[in-house]
Coordinates of C-alpha atoms and ligand atoms in Angstrom, one line a residue:
M1 CA 25.6 28.5 28.9
A2 CA 25.2 27.3 25.2
K3 CA 20.3 26.2 24.5
F4 CA 19.7 23.2 22.8
V5 CA 17.2 21.4 21.5
Y6 CA 16.8 18.2 20.9
G7 CA 15.6 15.6 18.2
I8 CA 13.5 12.7 19.1
D9 CA 12.9 9.4 17.4
L10 CA 9.9 7.9 19.0
G11 CA 10.5 3.5 17.7
T12 CA 8.9 1.4 17.8
T13 CA 11.8 -0.6 18.8
Y14 CA 14.3 1.6 19.7
S15 CA 14.1 5.2 20.1
C16 CA 17.3 7.6 20.2
I17 CA 17.6 10.8 21.2
A18 CA 19.1 13.6 18.9
Y19 CA 20.8 17.5 19.2
V20 CA 22.8 20.1 17.3
D21 CA 25.8 21.0 18.7
E22 CA 28.1 23.9 18.5
T23 CA 29.4 23.8 15.1
G24 CA 24.9 23.4 13.8
R25 CA 26.2 19.1 13.4
A26 CA 23.6 17.1 14.5
A27 CA 24.9 14.5 17.1
V28 CA 22.7 11.2 18.9
I29 CA 23.6 11.4 21.8
N30 CA 24.3 8.0 23.6
N31 CA 21.6 7.0 27.3
S32 CA 23.8 6.3 30.8
E33 CA 24.7 2.7 28.8
G34 CA 26.6 3.7 26.1
T35 CA 24.0 2.8 23.3
N36 CA 22.3 5.4 20.6
T37 CA 19.1 3.4 20.3
T38 CA 17.3 2.4 23.8
P39 CA 15.3 -0.3 23.1
S40 CA 11.6 1.9 23.7
V41 CA 10.5 -1.1 26.1
V42 CA 9.0 0.0 30.0
N43 CA 9.0 -2.1 33.3
F44 CA 7.1 -1.5 35.8
A45 CA 9.7 -2.1 38.7
S46 CA 8.2 -0.6 41.4
P47 CA 5.1 1.9 42.6
T48 CA 7.8 4.0 42.4
N49 CA 10.4 2.9 40.0
V50 CA 10.2 2.7 36.4
V51 CA 13.3 0.9 34.5
V52 CA 12.6 2.0 30.7
G53 CA 15.8 0.6 27.6
Q54 CA 18.0 -3.2 27.5
V55 CA 17.4 -4.2 31.4
A56 CA 14.1 -3.8 30.5
K57 CA 12.9 -5.8 27.6
D58 CA 15.0 -8.6 29.9
A59 CA 13.2 -7.9 31.9
K60 CA 10.0 -8.8 30.1
I61 CA 11.5 -12.7 30.1
I62 CA 11.1 -13.0 33.9
E63 CA 7.7 -10.1 34.3
P64 CA 6.5 -10.0 31.4
G65 CA 2.8 -8.9 32.8
Q66 CA 4.6 -6.0 35.0
T67 CA 6.4 -4.7 31.1
V68 CA 5.1 -2.8 28.1
D69 CA 6.9 -3.6 24.4
F70 CA 5.7 -1.7 20.9
V71 CA 3.7 0.7 23.1
K72 CA 3.4 2.9 19.2
R73 CA 1.0 0.9 18.0
L74 CA -1.8 1.3 20.8
M75 CA -0.9 5.1 21.0
G76 CA -4.0 7.0 19.7
K77 CA -5.8 3.4 19.4
S78 CA -6.9 2.8 22.7
D79 CA -6.3 4.1 26.4
F80 CA -4.7 1.7 28.1
A81 CA -1.5 -0.4 27.8
I82 CA -0.9 -1.2 31.5
S83 CA -2.6 -2.2 35.1
Y84 CA 0.2 -1.4 37.4
N85 CA 0.3 -0.9 41.2
G86 CA -4.1 -0.8 41.5
R87 CA -4.1 1.5 38.2
D88 CA -4.2 1.8 34.5
I89 CA -2.0 3.0 33.1
S90 CA -2.4 5.0 29.2
P91 CA 0.3 3.9 26.5
Q92 CA 0.7 8.2 26.4
E93 CA 1.5 7.4 30.4
V94 CA 4.3 4.5 28.8
S95 CA 5.6 6.4 26.6
S96 CA 5.8 9.4 28.3
Y97 CA 8.7 7.3 30.3
I98 CA 10.2 5.8 27.0
L99 CA 11.3 9.8 27.1
R100 CA 12.3 11.0 30.1
K101 CA 15.0 7.8 29.5
L102 CA 15.8 9.8 26.5
T103 CA 15.8 13.4 28.3
E104 CA 17.2 12.3 31.4
D105 CA 20.4 10.8 30.8
A106 CA 20.6 13.2 27.3
A107 CA 20.3 16.6 30.5
K108 CA 23.4 14.5 31.9
L109 CA 25.9 13.8 29.0
I110 CA 24.9 17.7 27.8
N111 CA 24.3 19.6 31.4
E112 CA 21.0 20.8 30.3
E113 CA 18.3 20.4 31.5
V114 CA 16.5 18.8 27.5
K115 CA 13.1 20.5 27.6
D116 CA 12.2 22.0 23.9
V117 CA 12.2 19.0 21.7
V118 CA 10.7 17.5 18.6
I119 CA 9.0 14.3 18.3
T120 CA 8.6 12.1 15.1
C121 CA 6.4 9.7 14.4
P122 CA 5.0 7.6 11.1
A123 CA 4.0 9.7 8.6
Y124 CA 0.1 7.4 7.9
F125 CA -0.5 8.7 12.0
G126 CA -3.8 10.3 11.6
T127 CA -5.1 12.3 14.4
A128 CA -5.0 11.1 17.4
E129 CA -2.2 9.0 17.0
R130 CA 0.3 12.2 16.7
D131 CA -2.5 13.6 19.9
A132 CA -1.3 10.5 21.6
T133 CA 2.3 11.9 21.5
K134 CA 2.1 15.0 21.9
K135 CA 0.3 14.3 25.1
A136 CA 3.0 11.4 26.5
G137 CA 6.1 14.5 25.7
D138 CA 3.7 16.3 27.9
I139 CA 3.2 13.7 30.1
A140 CA 6.6 14.4 30.7
G141 CA 7.8 17.2 30.8
L142 CA 8.6 18.5 27.8
N143 CA 8.1 21.2 25.5
V144 CA 7.3 20.0 22.2
L145 CA 7.6 21.4 19.3
E146 CA 6.0 20.0 17.0
V147 CA 4.8 15.9 16.4
I148 CA 6.8 14.8 12.5
S149 CA 6.7 12.5 10.3
E150 CA 9.4 9.6 10.4
P151 CA 9.9 10.2 6.2
V152 CA 10.8 14.1 6.3
A153 CA 13.0 14.0 9.4
A154 CA 15.0 11.8 7.0
A155 CA 14.1 13.7 4.7
I156 CA 15.5 16.5 6.1
Y157 CA 19.0 15.0 7.8
Y158 CA 19.3 14.3 4.7
G159 CA 19.5 17.3 2.3
Y160 CA 21.4 18.8 5.3
T161 CA 23.8 16.3 4.6
R162 CA 24.9 17.5 1.2
E163 CA 24.4 19.9 -1.1
Q164 CA 21.8 18.8 -4.4
S165 CA 20.7 20.3 -6.6
K166 CA 16.5 19.3 -5.8
K167 CA 15.1 15.1 -6.4
N168 CA 12.2 13.5 -6.4
I169 CA 13.0 10.4 -3.2
L170 CA 11.8 8.0 -2.0
V171 CA 12.4 6.9 1.7
Y172 CA 11.5 2.7 2.7
D173 CA 11.4 3.0 6.1
L174 CA 10.2 0.0 8.1
G175 CA 10.6 -0.6 11.6
G176 CA 10.5 -2.9 14.0
G177 CA 6.4 -2.8 14.2
T178 CA 6.0 -0.1 11.2
F179 CA 5.9 -0.1 7.7
D180 CA 6.3 3.6 5.4
V181 CA 6.6 4.2 2.9
T182 CA 7.0 8.4 1.4
V183 CA 7.0 10.2 -1.9
M184 CA 9.5 13.4 -2.0
A185 CA 10.4 16.2 -3.5
V186 CA 13.9 17.0 -2.0
S187 CA 16.1 19.7 -2.3
S188 CA 18.6 21.8 -0.3
D189 CA 16.1 24.5 1.2
V190 CA 12.3 23.1 0.7
I191 CA 11.2 19.2 1.5
E192 CA 8.1 18.5 -0.1
V193 CA 6.1 15.5 0.6
I194 CA 4.0 14.6 -2.1
C195 CA 2.6 11.2 -0.8
C196 CA 3.2 8.5 1.4
E197 CA 1.6 5.1 1.8
G198 CA 2.2 2.4 5.1
D199 CA 1.1 -0.5 7.6
H200 CA 1.7 -0.3 10.8
E201 CA 2.0 -3.2 11.5
L202 CA 3.8 -4.2 9.5
G203 CA 7.6 -4.9 10.3
G204 CA 10.1 -6.0 12.2
K205 CA 8.6 -8.3 14.8
D206 CA 6.7 -9.9 12.6
W207 CA 9.7 -11.1 10.0
D208 CA 10.9 -12.3 13.8
E209 CA 6.8 -14.1 14.7
T210 CA 7.6 -15.5 11.6
V211 CA 10.7 -17.5 12.1
M212 CA 9.5 -17.9 15.7
R213 CA 6.5 -19.9 14.2
Y214 CA 9.7 -21.8 12.4
I215 CA 11.9 -22.5 14.9
A216 CA 9.2 -23.5 17.7
G217 CA 7.7 -25.6 15.0
E218 CA 11.2 -27.4 13.8
F219 CA 11.9 -28.0 17.8
N220 CA 8.6 -29.6 17.9
S221 CA 9.3 -32.3 14.7
R222 CA 12.3 -33.1 16.4
T223 CA 12.0 -33.6 19.7
G224 CA 8.3 -34.4 19.8
Y225 CA 6.7 -32.2 22.3
N226 CA 3.9 -31.0 21.6
D227 CA 3.2 -28.7 24.4
D228 CA 2.0 -24.5 24.2
I229 CA 5.9 -23.4 25.6
D230 CA 5.1 -20.9 28.5
E231 CA 5.1 -17.1 28.2
S232 CA 8.9 -16.7 29.8
T233 CA 10.2 -19.6 27.0
Q234 CA 8.6 -17.3 24.8
A235 CA 9.5 -14.4 25.7
D236 CA 13.7 -16.1 25.3
L237 CA 12.9 -17.1 21.9
R238 CA 12.3 -13.7 20.7
L239 CA 15.2 -12.0 22.1
K240 CA 17.2 -15.2 20.4
V241 CA 15.1 -15.0 16.6
E242 CA 15.7 -11.0 16.9
N243 CA 19.2 -12.2 17.2
A244 CA 19.4 -15.0 15.1
K245 CA 17.7 -12.2 12.3
K246 CA 20.3 -9.7 13.0
Q247 CA 22.7 -12.5 12.9
L248 CA 21.8 -13.2 9.5
S249 CA 21.6 -10.5 7.9
G250 CA 25.8 -10.5 8.2
R251 CA 26.3 -14.4 7.4
E252 CA 24.8 -17.2 5.9
E253 CA 23.4 -19.6 8.8
T254 CA 22.8 -19.0 12.3
P255 CA 22.2 -21.6 15.1
V256 CA 19.3 -21.0 17.6
T257 CA 19.1 -23.3 20.7
L258 CA 15.6 -23.7 21.9
D259 CA 14.7 -24.9 26.2
V260 CA 11.6 -26.8 26.6
A261 CA 10.9 -28.6 29.0
G262 CA 14.2 -30.7 29.4
L263 CA 14.6 -30.4 26.5
R264 CA 17.8 -28.7 24.4
E265 CA 17.3 -28.1 20.5
R266 CA 20.0 -26.4 18.1
I267 CA 18.5 -25.3 15.2
P268 CA 20.8 -23.6 12.4
I269 CA 18.5 -21.4 10.4
S270 CA 20.2 -20.1 6.9
R271 CA 19.2 -16.6 5.5
A272 CA 16.8 -18.0 2.0
T273 CA 14.9 -20.4 4.9
F274 CA 14.4 -16.8 6.4
D275 CA 14.2 -14.6 3.0
E276 CA 11.4 -18.5 1.8
L277 CA 9.8 -17.8 5.3
T278 CA 8.7 -13.8 5.0
A279 CA 8.9 -13.5 1.1
A280 CA 4.8 -12.2 1.9
L281 CA 6.3 -9.9 4.4
L282 CA 7.8 -8.5 2.6
N283 CA 6.1 -8.3 -0.5
K284 CA 3.3 -6.0 1.0
T285 CA 6.0 -4.1 1.6
V286 CA 6.4 -3.7 -2.4
D287 CA 2.9 -3.5 -2.8
L288 CA 2.7 -0.5 -0.8
T289 CA 5.8 1.0 -2.7
E290 CA 3.8 0.9 -5.6
K291 CA 1.4 2.0 -4.6
A292 CA 3.1 5.0 -3.1
L293 CA 4.7 5.1 -7.0
T294 CA 1.1 4.8 -8.6
I295 CA 0.0 8.0 -7.0
A296 CA 3.0 10.1 -7.3
R297 CA 3.1 9.3 -11.2
A298 CA -0.2 10.4 -11.7
K299 CA 1.6 13.3 -9.7
G300 CA 3.7 13.9 -12.5
V301 CA 6.6 12.5 -10.1
E302 CA 9.7 10.1 -10.6
I303 CA 11.8 9.0 -8.5
D304 CA 15.7 9.5 -8.5
E305 CA 16.6 8.2 -5.7
I306 CA 15.5 5.1 -3.0
I307 CA 16.8 6.2 1.1
L308 CA 16.5 2.9 3.5
V309 CA 15.5 3.8 6.7
G310 CA 15.0 1.3 10.5
G311 CA 16.5 -1.2 11.5
S312 CA 14.7 -3.8 9.5
T313 CA 16.0 -2.0 6.1
R314 CA 18.9 -4.0 7.1
M315 CA 18.1 -7.8 5.8
P316 CA 19.2 -7.2 2.6
Q317 CA 16.2 -9.1 0.8
V318 CA 15.2 -4.5 1.3
P319 CA 17.9 -3.7 -0.7
R320 CA 17.9 -6.9 -3.3
I321 CA 14.5 -6.8 -4.4
L322 CA 14.2 -3.4 -3.6
K323 CA 17.2 -3.3 -6.9
E324 CA 15.2 -5.9 -8.5
K325 CA 12.5 -4.5 -9.8
Y326 CA 13.8 -0.3 -9.9
G327 CA 17.5 -1.0 -10.9
K328 CA 17.7 1.4 -8.4
E329 CA 20.9 0.9 -5.8
P330 CA 18.9 2.2 -2.3
R331 CA 21.2 4.7 -0.5
V332 CA 21.7 3.3 3.0
L333 CA 20.9 6.0 6.1
D334 CA 22.7 5.7 9.1
P335 CA 19.2 3.5 9.7
D336 CA 19.5 4.4 13.3
E337 CA 20.2 7.4 13.8
A338 CA 18.7 8.9 10.6
V339 CA 15.4 10.5 12.3
A340 CA 16.1 11.9 15.0
Q341 CA 19.1 13.1 14.2
G342 CA 16.8 15.4 11.0
A343 CA 14.5 15.5 13.8
A344 CA 16.9 18.1 15.6
L345 CA 17.7 19.7 12.9
Y346 CA 13.9 21.1 12.2
A347 CA 14.3 21.9 16.2
V348 CA 16.0 24.1 15.7
D349 CA 14.0 25.9 12.5
V350 CA 10.9 25.4 14.4
Y351 CA 12.8 27.6 17.2
I352 CA 13.9 29.8 15.2
N353 CA 10.8 30.5 13.5
K354 CA 8.9 31.1 17.0
Q355 CA 11.7 33.2 18.3
K356 CA 11.7 35.8 15.3
S357 CA 8.1 35.9 15.5
I358 CA 7.8 37.0 19.4
F359 CA 10.8 39.1 18.5
T360 CA 9.1 41.1 15.2
W361 CA 5.7 40.9 17.8
E362 CA 6.9 42.7 20.9
E363 CA 9.0 45.0 18.4
N364 CA 5.7 45.6 16.6
V365 CA 4.0 46.7 20.6
K366 CA 7.3 48.7 21.0
N367 CA 5.7 50.7 19.0
G368 CA 1.8 50.8 19.7
G369 CA 1.1 48.0 16.6
G370 CA -0.4 44.7 18.0
D371 CA -1.7 42.8 20.9
A372 CA 0.4 43.2 23.8
A373 CA -1.9 40.4 25.5
L374 CA -1.4 37.9 23.2
P375 CA 2.2 36.5 22.4
P376 CA 2.1 34.7 19.1
V377 CA 3.2 31.9 20.0
E378 CA 2.6 30.0 23.9
N379 CA 5.8 29.9 26.4
A380 CA 7.1 33.2 24.3
G381 CA 9.3 33.7 27.8
A382 CA 11.8 30.7 27.0
F383 CA 11.6 30.9 22.9
K384 CA 14.5 34.3 23.9
E385 CA 17.0 32.7 24.9
T386 CA 20.1 32.6 21.9
L387 CA 20.2 28.4 20.3
A388 CA 24.3 27.6 20.7
G389 CA 26.5 28.7 17.9
A390 CA 26.6 29.0 14.3
V391 CA 22.9 26.8 14.0
K392 CA 21.8 30.9 15.0
T393 CA 23.1 32.4 11.6
R394 CA 21.0 29.4 10.0
K395 CA 18.3 29.4 7.1
A396 CA 15.5 28.3 8.4
R397 CA 13.8 25.1 5.1
K398 CA 10.1 25.1 4.8
I399 CA 8.3 21.7 4.5
I400 CA 5.1 21.1 1.9
V401 CA 3.5 17.6 3.0
T402 CA 0.6 16.8 2.6
T403 CA -1.9 15.4 4.6
T404 CA -1.8 11.8 5.6
K405 CA -5.4 10.8 5.5
S406 CA -9.4 11.5 4.3
Y407 CA -10.9 13.2 7.2
A408 CA -14.8 12.8 5.8
L409 CA -18.3 14.3 7.1
K410 CA -21.9 11.4 6.9
V411 CA -24.1 13.5 4.2
L412 CA -27.4 12.0 3.5
V413 CA -27.3 11.9 -0.3
D414 CA -30.4 12.7 -3.2
N415 CA -31.7 12.9 -0.2
K416 CA -31.8 8.2 0.9
D417 CA -28.1 7.0 1.3
E418 CA -26.0 7.5 3.9
K419 CA -22.3 7.9 2.7
C420 CA -19.1 9.4 4.2
N421 CA -18.5 12.5 2.1
N422 CA -14.6 13.5 1.8
L423 CA -14.1 17.0 2.0
I424 CA -10.5 16.9 2.5
I425 CA -8.3 14.3 0.8
K426 CA -5.3 11.9 1.5
N427 CA -2.3 13.5 0.5
T428 CA -3.3 16.6 -0.8
R429 CA -1.0 19.4 -0.9
M430 CA -0.6 21.4 1.5
D431 CA 1.7 24.1 1.5
G432 CA 1.0 26.7 4.2
D433 CA 0.7 25.3 7.6
E434 CA -3.4 24.2 7.4
I435 CA -5.9 23.5 5.2
N436 CA -9.2 25.0 4.5
V437 CA -12.5 23.1 3.1
T438 CA -15.8 23.7 2.5
G439 CA -19.1 22.0 1.7
H440 CA -21.8 23.6 0.9
F441 CA -24.8 21.3 1.9
G442 CA -28.9 21.0 3.5
T443 CA -30.8 20.9 6.1
Q444 CA -32.7 17.6 5.2
E445 CA -36.1 19.0 6.7
A446 CA -38.1 21.4 7.2
N447 CA -38.4 23.2 10.9
Q448 CA -35.3 20.2 11.8
E449 CA -34.1 22.3 15.3
T450 CA -30.4 21.0 14.8
V451 CA -27.6 19.5 12.3
E452 CA -25.7 16.9 13.9
L453 CA -21.7 17.2 12.5
V454 CA -20.5 13.3 12.2
V455 CA -16.8 13.8 11.1
Y456 CA -14.9 10.1 9.6
E457 CA -10.9 9.4 9.3
S458 CA -9.6 7.0 6.8
D459 CA -7.5 6.0 4.2
D460 CA -10.1 6.2 1.6
M461 CA -9.4 8.6 -1.6
N462 CA -12.8 9.0 -2.6
E463 CA -15.5 10.9 -2.7
Y464 CA -17.9 9.5 -1.3
Y465 CA -17.7 5.4 0.6
D466 CA -19.9 4.0 3.0
V467 CA -20.3 5.1 5.9
D468 CA -18.1 2.9 9.5
D469 CA -18.9 4.2 12.5
D470 CA -16.0 2.8 13.6
L471 CA -13.9 5.4 12.1
I472 CA -16.0 7.9 13.5
I473 CA -12.9 11.0 15.2
G474 CA -15.7 13.5 16.7
T475 CA -19.2 14.9 15.8
A476 CA -20.3 18.1 17.2
V477 CA -24.2 19.6 16.9
L478 CA -24.8 23.1 15.1
A479 CA -28.3 24.5 17.0
L480 CA -30.1 26.0 14.1
P481 CA -32.8 28.8 14.0
E482 CA -36.0 28.2 14.0
N483 CA -38.5 27.7 11.8
L484 CA -35.9 26.9 8.8
P485 CA -37.2 25.0 4.8
S486 CA -35.5 21.8 3.7
Y487 CA -32.8 22.6 1.7
A488 CA -31.4 25.6 4.7
P489 CA -27.7 25.3 3.2
I490 CA -25.4 24.9 5.9
D491 CA -21.6 25.2 5.5
V492 CA -19.4 23.3 7.1
T493 CA -15.7 23.5 7.3
F494 CA -12.5 21.5 8.2
T495 CA -9.7 22.7 9.2
L496 CA -6.6 20.8 9.6
N497 CA -3.0 21.5 11.1
K498 CA 0.2 20.1 10.0
E499 CA 0.0 18.3 12.6
G500 CA -2.8 16.3 11.7
M501 CA -4.8 17.8 13.9
L502 CA -9.0 18.6 13.2
R503 CA -11.3 22.4 13.8
V504 CA -14.6 21.5 12.5
H505 CA -16.8 24.9 12.0
G506 CA -20.0 24.6 10.9
K507 CA -22.6 27.4 10.0
D508 CA -26.5 27.9 8.7
L509 CA -26.5 30.2 6.2
T510 CA -29.9 32.0 7.2
G511 CA -29.6 32.9 10.4
N512 CA -25.2 32.6 10.7
R513 CA -25.8 30.3 14.3
E514 CA -22.3 29.0 14.2
I515 CA -20.1 25.7 16.2
T516 CA -16.7 25.5 15.8
A517 CA -15.3 21.7 17.5
E518 CA -12.0 20.3 18.0
M519 CA -12.0 16.9 17.2
H520 CA -11.1 14.6 19.8
A521 CA -10.7 11.3 18.0
K522 CA -10.9 7.8 20.3
G523 CA -8.4 7.1 22.8
I524 CA -7.3 11.5 23.2
M525 CA -6.6 12.1 26.2
T526 CA -7.8 15.5 28.0
T527 CA -6.3 18.3 29.4
E528 CA -6.9 16.6 32.9
E529 CA -5.9 13.4 31.9
V530 CA -2.9 14.4 31.2
E531 CA -2.3 16.9 34.1
E532 CA -3.7 13.7 36.3
A533 CA -0.9 11.3 34.2
K534 CA 2.0 13.9 34.9
K535 CA 0.4 13.7 38.4
H536 CA 1.7 10.2 39.1
S537 CA 4.9 10.3 37.3
S538 CA 6.4 12.7 38.5
R539 CA 7.0 10.2 41.7
I540 CA 7.9 7.9 39.3
V541 CA 11.9 7.7 39.0
V542 CA 13.6 6.3 35.9
L543 CA 16.5 4.0 35.3
Ligands
AMP1 P1 14.2 0.8 14.6 O1 11.8 0.5 14.0 O2 13.9 1.3 13.3 O3 14.6 0.2 15.3 O4 13.7 -1.2 13.9 C1 13.9 -1.9 15.0 C2 13.6 -3.6 13.8 O5 15.0 -3.8 13.1 C3 13.8 -4.1 15.1 O6 12.8 -5.1 14.5 C4 14.9 -5.1 14.3 O7 15.2 -6.8 15.3 C5 15.7 -4.7 13.7 N1 17.1 -4.5 13.2 C6 18.3 -4.4 14.0 N2 19.9 -4.3 12.7 C7 19.5 -5.6 12.2 C8 20.2 -6.5 11.5 N3 20.8 -6.2 11.5 N4 19.0 -7.4 10.5 C9 17.8 -6.8 11.1 N5 17.3 -6.7 11.9 C10 17.4 -5.5 11.7

């Protein structure tokens, strides 16, 4: 039977899964309700059943305490999403149920177990958030080939669907809970990310909340009702408002009906009012777009095209303002499906590359070279299956990304001020699989016994910035030989891989003592915690 690999867009509000079919074409796989996207909402219906999707979204009104939405906003930020059945459940585990819903539904349609996946995340996700995304896949029992950025996936889809010469594109991605803007140079075989900016607290949800406040205010002034609106009416209003917002993308006016405490009002809202109410939100996206363009220009890149991704770009205000500002008609790309399909196409590339390296390694070992005990990739055996149909002859494209965060070490400047010294700066080109930067430092005082390496992750792009301990992602302690003078040389190397994982290596050049540490950002789950969550998950049926 044919073997497929999959791409998953694990979205804030909706998620989507796609694969590359026998003809080499990316296609979205519908869920068991027959829709191409699935609301990213998880309802803990009973100790043995979890419901994901539209039914869970509807259940949020009746069981708000048992239902989680917008879990993506917690990924890598918190180790707690909900407490249910006497257990605290992590965002990773909640997300794993969304992944299980998508993959289990897809497996039924494709008639094959879904195993190898590429999952997407916003471009500005840092180490902890990317790790959380991968762990969600681990808990769901998937083999996560790679976690890639959503706009990169969108660009792959774009680059793949058209024959073209090299073009510089700006991907404006406004989803349900996040905003991401990325400048990329795209040709048919290379995709280079030039820079990205974003705000993960900005998305369709904020447009909804603005309108909710307006409707509630109108309701109060029309009816004289003054009390708070209870949680379940709020949830109901949220659904109605989201629906009205979508209606306003196609028509000039639509009503929202609100029932509170026996009072009922039908409140019309026009597109003009909607645009006026939400202008400040839209302007925030324009400012971030401007910022990305400024960075791109500094690197000598002018954009040729603007691409819109994400459900919220269907609001007419989005293409209108971009056209006004940049004089270019933005191109709309299957907003709901582009990311998952691009991820699926990329999954094929990753799979083929892994397969190639295994075959080369086997060949080497057979000819007496290489180390038989050290296969080049994990689960080597699993990569031997031949992919379905035409895809196996396709040339894998190259992706050049930039760093999505800055990484700094705490240092003492001029022997007095503690500062964060960025060794790796956000938006730096990463040509290979990883980037290495070494800083040369010295011990502070004579006979120092240890050096504490304190590592920070931030969006700050300056060489030095003020210490902010909220930004610490890890520490490592380097033991020193005895009797060192002050200023004894210490080298610290940061190695960041394409997936945003950081390795820190400290070395004292006098005694050659070394320490290497993987940075465990706050909220990173340990292997034991993943295993524990997996155990729970395996006892739960996802509906
Ligand atoms: P995404 O995370 O990309 O799936 O985006 C989902 C967001 O897009 C949600 O906030 C939706 O309310 C919003 N959305 C979907 N369709 C429309 C539409 N026709 N008009 C306005 N917003 C929409």
